XYZ file of C-alpha atoms in Angstrom:
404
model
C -18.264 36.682 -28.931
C -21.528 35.221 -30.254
C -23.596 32.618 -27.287
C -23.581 29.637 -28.812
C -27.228 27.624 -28.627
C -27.245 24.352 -26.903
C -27.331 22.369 -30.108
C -23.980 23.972 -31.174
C -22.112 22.811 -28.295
C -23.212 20.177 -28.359
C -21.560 19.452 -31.848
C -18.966 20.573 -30.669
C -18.035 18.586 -27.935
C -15.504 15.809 -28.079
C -12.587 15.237 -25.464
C -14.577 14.908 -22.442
C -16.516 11.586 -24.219
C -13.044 10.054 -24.427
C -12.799 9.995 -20.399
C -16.272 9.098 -19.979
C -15.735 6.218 -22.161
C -12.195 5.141 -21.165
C -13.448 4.866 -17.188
C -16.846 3.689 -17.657
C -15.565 -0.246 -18.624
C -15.577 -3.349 -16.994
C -13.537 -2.347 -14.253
C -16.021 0.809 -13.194
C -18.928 -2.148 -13.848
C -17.533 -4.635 -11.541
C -16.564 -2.151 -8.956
C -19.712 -0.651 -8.182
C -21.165 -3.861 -8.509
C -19.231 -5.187 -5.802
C -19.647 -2.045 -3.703
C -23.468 -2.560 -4.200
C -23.317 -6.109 -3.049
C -21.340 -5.116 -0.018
C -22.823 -2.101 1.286
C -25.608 -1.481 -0.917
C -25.836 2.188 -1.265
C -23.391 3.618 1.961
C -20.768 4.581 -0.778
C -22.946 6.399 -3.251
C -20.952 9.436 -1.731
C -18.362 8.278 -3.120
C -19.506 8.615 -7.035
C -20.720 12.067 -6.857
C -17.818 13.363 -5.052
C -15.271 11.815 -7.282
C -17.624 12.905 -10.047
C -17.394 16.525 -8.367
C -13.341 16.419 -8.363
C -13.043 15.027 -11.814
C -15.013 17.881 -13.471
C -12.996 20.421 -11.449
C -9.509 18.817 -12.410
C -10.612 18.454 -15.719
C -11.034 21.916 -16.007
C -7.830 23.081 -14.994
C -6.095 20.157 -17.136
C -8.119 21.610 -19.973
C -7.495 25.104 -19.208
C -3.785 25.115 -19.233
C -3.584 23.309 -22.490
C -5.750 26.315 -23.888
C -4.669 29.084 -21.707
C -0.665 28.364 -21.803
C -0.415 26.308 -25.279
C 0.757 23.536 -23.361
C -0.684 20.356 -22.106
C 0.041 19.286 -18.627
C 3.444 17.348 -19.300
C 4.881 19.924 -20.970
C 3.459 22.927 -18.414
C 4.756 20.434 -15.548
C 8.251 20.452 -17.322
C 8.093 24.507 -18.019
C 8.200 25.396 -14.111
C 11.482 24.319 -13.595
C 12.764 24.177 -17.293
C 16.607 24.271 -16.497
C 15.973 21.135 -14.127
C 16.935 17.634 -15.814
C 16.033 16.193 -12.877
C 12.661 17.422 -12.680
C 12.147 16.515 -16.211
C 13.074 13.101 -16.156
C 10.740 12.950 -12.718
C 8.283 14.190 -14.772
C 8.350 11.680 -17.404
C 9.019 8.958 -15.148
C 5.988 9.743 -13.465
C 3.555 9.998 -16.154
C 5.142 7.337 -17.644
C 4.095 4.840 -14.478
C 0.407 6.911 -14.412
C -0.452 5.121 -17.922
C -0.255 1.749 -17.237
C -3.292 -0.024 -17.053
C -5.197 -3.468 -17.244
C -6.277 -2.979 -20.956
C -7.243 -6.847 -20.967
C -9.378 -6.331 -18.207
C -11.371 -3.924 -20.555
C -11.266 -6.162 -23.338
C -12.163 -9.447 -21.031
C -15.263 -7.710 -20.043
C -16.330 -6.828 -23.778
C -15.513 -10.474 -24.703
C -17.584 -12.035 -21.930
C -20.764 -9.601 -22.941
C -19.978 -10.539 -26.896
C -19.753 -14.676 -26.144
C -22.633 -14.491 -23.656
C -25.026 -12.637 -26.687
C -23.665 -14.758 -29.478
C -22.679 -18.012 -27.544
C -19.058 -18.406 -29.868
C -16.127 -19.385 -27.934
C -13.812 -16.557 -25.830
C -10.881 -16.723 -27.852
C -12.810 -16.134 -30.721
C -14.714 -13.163 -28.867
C -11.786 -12.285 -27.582
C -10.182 -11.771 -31.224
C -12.968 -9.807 -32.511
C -12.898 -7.537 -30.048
C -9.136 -6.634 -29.886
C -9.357 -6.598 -33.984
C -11.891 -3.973 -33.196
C -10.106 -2.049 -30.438
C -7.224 -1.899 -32.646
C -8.929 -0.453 -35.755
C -10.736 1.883 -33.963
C -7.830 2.789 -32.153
C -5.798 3.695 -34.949
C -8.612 6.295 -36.105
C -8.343 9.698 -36.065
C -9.367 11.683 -32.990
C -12.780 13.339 -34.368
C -13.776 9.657 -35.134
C -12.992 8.086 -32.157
C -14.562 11.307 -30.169
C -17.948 10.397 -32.706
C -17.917 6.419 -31.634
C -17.144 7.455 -28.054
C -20.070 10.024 -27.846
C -22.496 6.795 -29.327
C -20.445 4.199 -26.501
C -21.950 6.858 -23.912
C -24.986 7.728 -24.899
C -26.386 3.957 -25.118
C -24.745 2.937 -21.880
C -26.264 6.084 -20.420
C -29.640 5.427 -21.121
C -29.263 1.447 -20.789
C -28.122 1.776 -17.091
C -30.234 4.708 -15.921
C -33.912 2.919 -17.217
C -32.409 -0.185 -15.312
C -31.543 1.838 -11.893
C -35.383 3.744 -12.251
C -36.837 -0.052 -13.142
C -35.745 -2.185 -9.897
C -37.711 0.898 -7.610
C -35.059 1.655 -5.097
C -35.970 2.909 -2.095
C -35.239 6.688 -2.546
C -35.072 7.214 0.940
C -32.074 4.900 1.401
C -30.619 5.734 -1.303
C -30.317 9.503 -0.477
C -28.735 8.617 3.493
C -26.196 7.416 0.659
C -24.790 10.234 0.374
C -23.486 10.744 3.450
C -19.933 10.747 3.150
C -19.470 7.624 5.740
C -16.766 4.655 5.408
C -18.281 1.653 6.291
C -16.245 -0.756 8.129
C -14.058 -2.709 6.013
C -14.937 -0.178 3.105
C -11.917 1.730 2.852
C -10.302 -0.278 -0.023
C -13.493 -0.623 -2.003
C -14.117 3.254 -1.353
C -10.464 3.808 -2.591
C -11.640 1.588 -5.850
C -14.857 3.426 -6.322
C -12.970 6.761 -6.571
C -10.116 5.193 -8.644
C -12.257 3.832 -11.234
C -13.748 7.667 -11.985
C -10.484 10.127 -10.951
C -7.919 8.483 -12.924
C -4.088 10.401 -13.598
C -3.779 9.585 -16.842
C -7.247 10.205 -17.862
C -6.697 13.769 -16.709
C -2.989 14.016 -18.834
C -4.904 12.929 -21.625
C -7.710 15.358 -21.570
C -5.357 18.222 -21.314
C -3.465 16.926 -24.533
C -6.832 16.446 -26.086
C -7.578 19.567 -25.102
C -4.562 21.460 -26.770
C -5.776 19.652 -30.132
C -9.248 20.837 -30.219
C -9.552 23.997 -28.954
C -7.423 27.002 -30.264
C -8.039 29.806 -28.825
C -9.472 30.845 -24.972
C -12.549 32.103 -26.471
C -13.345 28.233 -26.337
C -12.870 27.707 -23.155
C -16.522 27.260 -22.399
C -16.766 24.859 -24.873
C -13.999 23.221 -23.496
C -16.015 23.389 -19.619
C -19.543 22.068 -21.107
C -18.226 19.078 -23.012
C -16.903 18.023 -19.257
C -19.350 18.865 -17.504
C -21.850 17.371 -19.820
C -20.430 13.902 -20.474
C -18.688 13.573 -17.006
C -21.997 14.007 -15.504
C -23.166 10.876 -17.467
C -20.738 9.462 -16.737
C -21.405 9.683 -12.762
C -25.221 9.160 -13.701
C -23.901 5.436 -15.009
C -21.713 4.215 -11.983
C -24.201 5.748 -9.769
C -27.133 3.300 -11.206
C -25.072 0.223 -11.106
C -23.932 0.885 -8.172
C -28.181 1.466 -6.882
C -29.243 -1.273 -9.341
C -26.671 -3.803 -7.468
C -26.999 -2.475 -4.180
C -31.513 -2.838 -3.934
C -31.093 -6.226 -5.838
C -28.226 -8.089 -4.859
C -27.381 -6.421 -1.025
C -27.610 -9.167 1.371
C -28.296 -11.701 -0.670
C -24.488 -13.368 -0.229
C -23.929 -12.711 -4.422
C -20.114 -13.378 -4.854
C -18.994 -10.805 -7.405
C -16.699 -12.470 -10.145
C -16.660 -10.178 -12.717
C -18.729 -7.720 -14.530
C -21.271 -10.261 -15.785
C -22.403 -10.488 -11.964
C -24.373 -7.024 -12.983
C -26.711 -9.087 -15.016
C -28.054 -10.974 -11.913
C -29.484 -7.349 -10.637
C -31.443 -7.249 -13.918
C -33.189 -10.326 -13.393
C -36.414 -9.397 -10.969
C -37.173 -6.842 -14.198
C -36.431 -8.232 -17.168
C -36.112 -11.798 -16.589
C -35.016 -13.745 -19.615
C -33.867 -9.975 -21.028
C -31.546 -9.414 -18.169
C -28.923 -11.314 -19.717
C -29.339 -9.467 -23.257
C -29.437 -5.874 -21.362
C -26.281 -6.578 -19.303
C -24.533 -8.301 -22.165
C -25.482 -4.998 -24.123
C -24.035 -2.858 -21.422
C -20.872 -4.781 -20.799
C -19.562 -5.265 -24.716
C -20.461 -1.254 -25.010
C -18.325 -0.350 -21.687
C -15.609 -2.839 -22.824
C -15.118 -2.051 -26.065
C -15.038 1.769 -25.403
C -12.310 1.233 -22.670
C -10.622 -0.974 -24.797
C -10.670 1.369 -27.807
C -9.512 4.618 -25.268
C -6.916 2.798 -23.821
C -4.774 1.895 -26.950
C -5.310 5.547 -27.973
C -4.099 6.972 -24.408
C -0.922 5.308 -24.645
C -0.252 6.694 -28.223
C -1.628 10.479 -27.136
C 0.184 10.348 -23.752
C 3.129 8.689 -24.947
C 3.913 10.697 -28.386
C 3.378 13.899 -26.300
C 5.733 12.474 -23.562
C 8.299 12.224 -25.991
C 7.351 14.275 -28.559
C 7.588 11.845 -31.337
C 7.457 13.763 -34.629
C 3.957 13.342 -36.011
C 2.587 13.186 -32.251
C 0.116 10.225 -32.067
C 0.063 9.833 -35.423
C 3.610 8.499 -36.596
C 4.525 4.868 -36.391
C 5.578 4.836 -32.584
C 2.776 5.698 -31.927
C 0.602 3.359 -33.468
C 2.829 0.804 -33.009
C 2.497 1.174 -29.460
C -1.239 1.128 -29.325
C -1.277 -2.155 -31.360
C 1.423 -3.514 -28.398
C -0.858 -2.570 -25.858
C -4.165 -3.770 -27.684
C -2.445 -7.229 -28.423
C -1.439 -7.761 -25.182
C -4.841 -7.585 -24.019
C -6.791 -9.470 -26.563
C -3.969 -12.058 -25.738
C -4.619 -12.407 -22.109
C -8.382 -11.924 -23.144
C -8.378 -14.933 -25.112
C -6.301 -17.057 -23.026
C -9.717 -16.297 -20.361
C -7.733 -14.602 -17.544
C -10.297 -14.082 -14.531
C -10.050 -10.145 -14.029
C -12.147 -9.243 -10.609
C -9.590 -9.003 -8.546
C -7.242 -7.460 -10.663
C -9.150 -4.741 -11.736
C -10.182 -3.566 -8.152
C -6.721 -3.569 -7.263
C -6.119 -1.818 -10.431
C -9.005 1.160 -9.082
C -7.104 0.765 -6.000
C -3.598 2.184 -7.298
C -4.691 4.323 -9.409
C -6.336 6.393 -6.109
C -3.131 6.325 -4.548
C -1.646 8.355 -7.905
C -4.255 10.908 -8.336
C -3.540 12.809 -5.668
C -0.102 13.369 -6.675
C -1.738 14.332 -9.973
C -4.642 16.813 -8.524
C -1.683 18.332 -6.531
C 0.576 18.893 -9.979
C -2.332 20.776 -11.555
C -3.258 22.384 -8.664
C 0.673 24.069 -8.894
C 0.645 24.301 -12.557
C -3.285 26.299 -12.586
C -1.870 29.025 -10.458
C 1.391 30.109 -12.424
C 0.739 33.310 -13.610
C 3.870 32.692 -15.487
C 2.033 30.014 -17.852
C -2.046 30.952 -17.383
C -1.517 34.993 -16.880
C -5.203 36.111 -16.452
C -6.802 32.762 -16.100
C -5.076 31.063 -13.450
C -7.221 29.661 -10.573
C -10.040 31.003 -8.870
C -10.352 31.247 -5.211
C -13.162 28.524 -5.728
C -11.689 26.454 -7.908
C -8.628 26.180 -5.230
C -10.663 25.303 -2.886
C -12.550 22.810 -4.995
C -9.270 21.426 -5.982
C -7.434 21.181 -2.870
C -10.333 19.376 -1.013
C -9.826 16.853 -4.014
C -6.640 16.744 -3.408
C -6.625 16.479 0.338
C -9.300 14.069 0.654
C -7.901 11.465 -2.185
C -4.159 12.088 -0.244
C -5.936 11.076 2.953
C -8.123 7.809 1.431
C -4.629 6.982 -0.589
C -2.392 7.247 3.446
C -5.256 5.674 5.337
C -5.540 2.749 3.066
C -1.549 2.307 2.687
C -1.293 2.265 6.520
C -4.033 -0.834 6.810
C -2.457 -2.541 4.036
C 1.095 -2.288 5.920
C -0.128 -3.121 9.174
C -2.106 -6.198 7.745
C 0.954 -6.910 6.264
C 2.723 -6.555 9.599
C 0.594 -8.904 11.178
């Protein structure tokens, strides 16, 4: 097989800038934000190992759609394919994995759009969702094209701001200690959520099974995630040092994504607001955009609907999902708190999630030669084990606060 050059892959990527995209939004914005704010940079750790764990779990979700000709829902259901039970556990569970705060996603693009252009939110808030929706609707290679632009700009945007407030490098490198500060274990739970998503990883695998063909493209299929998941880690990690050498300690109260602006401030001054507005509507509208079309992927393959994510279901679903959130977008619905709490649950699926592929990688009965590597087990099950642990830990506190 012929080495492709660097410029040939990267043509040829495409899945991998859907996941960036979906989890880089207002929620991934405001979190690290907030963790910045809070403990400036004591949970950088946090970013680069769920960074780390995504690119490994992506791989295996990636190679089982190409190695087995099935994505994961369907590989999940082949183990035990006499079971009803297991299939309708299956389903069920996927099924709860995808739900999501799409109007937190399009509530932060709305805010960045009506801060730039000073028009009302509802009418932001409509333009936005008429946009989501459109773009939604698309096929995949155009939606993989606007997703690789989303990423690019927010890379660069993000990164020149984290290099431009001078952090002290020193600091920011004890950061990476993996240490839970006290009262830190929720907002480490969110800052791991809002990267290792489930249903992010269900999706890539059916993405996956769409692109590539044959397993001569399998490292195709691992440089497209390594490449745009690495980005991706680049842009929470700069928020997240932009917030924490600006804002830390100076009693900011985080309110929603727009609080990132107020880092921007000692550098650009009057531009802050432009540059964070910028940033916002780009990680908004990308979320919003991925979101409609997970539910239509995820849910068409759940099911398979004839036509997969193409037939009416389908699309009528994403438009459901889209409307809903322009709705509660326009209406001005204050999403902070909902969207950590949203980070926060999704860690406590993942691990359930990590532990599926983990199972599903090393049947020799669906991968034959390319099952798991002793590495890549070992990669995998520290994911696994150390997202279980955050996900126990944290539902412990929360029952004896609770109890209290």
């Amino acid at each position: 097989m012929e080495k492709k050059t660097f410029m040939q892959k990267l043509k040829n990527m495409g899945p991998a800038a859907i996941i960036t995209s979906a989890f880089i939004g207002p929620g991934t914005i405001t979190t690290a934000t907030l963790v910045g704010v809070k403990f400036q940079y004591a949970l950088l750790w946090a970013v680069v190992f769920s960074g780390i764990a995504l690119i490994v779990l992506m791989e295996m979700s990636s190679r089982i759609a190409i190695a087995s000709h099935k994505n994961v829902i369907d590989a999940a259901i082949a183990l035990k394919p006499e079971s009803r039970g297991w299939r309708l556990f299956v389903q069920i569970f996927v099924g709860i994995s995808c739900f999501a705060f799409q109007s937190g996603n399009e509530i932060g693009a709305s805010a960045g759009l009506q801060d730039i252009t000073g028009m009302p939110q509802w009418v932001s808030a409509l333009i936005i969702g008429v946009i989501a929706l459109i773009a939604a609707l698309a096929s995949n290679k155009v939606l993989e094209t606007i997703m690789q632009v989303f990423v690019s700009v927010m890379g660069v945007l993000f990164l020149v701001t984290a290099i431009a407030v001078a952090p002290n490098l020193g600091q920011v490198v004890t950061g990476l200690v993996p240490v839970v500060p006290e009262g830190g274990l929720m907002n480490t739970m969110a800052l791991i959520g809002t990267t290792l998503i489930g249903m992010n990883l269900i999706l890539h695998s059916i993405t996956s099974q769409g692109k590539y063909t044959s397993i001569e493209e399998l490292p195709d299929a691992r440089f497209d995630i390594r490449f745009n998941i690495i980005i991706g880690i680049i842009i929470t990690a700069s928020i997240l040092i932009t917030s924490g050498t600006v804002l830390y300690g100076t009693g900011t109260s985080v309110n929603g994504a727009l609080t990132f602006t107020k880092s921007l401030e000692p550098v650009l001054g009057s531009w802050a607001r432009v540059v964070g507005d910028i940033g916002l509507l780009a990680a908004g509208l990308s979320s919003a955009i991925a979101v409609g079309f997970t539910f239509k992927t995820i849910f068409s393959a759940l099911f398979h609907w004839e036509g997969g994510s193409s037939c009416t279901k389908a699309k009528l679903l994403a438009i459901i999902v889209i409307v809903f959130g322009t709705v509660l977008a326009m209406v001005n619905t204050s999403p902070a708190a909902i969207i950590v709490a949203a980070q926060a649950i999704s860690g406590f699926i993942l691990p359930f999630i990590a532990i599926l592929l983990l199972v599903i990688a090393n049947s020799k009965k669906l991968l034959g030669n390319y099952t798991n590597s002793v590495i890549r087990n070992v990669l995998g099950g520290i994911a696994a084990v150390a997202t279980l642990g955050l996900a126990i830990r944290a539902l412990y506190n929360l029952i004896t606060t609770l109890a209290k």
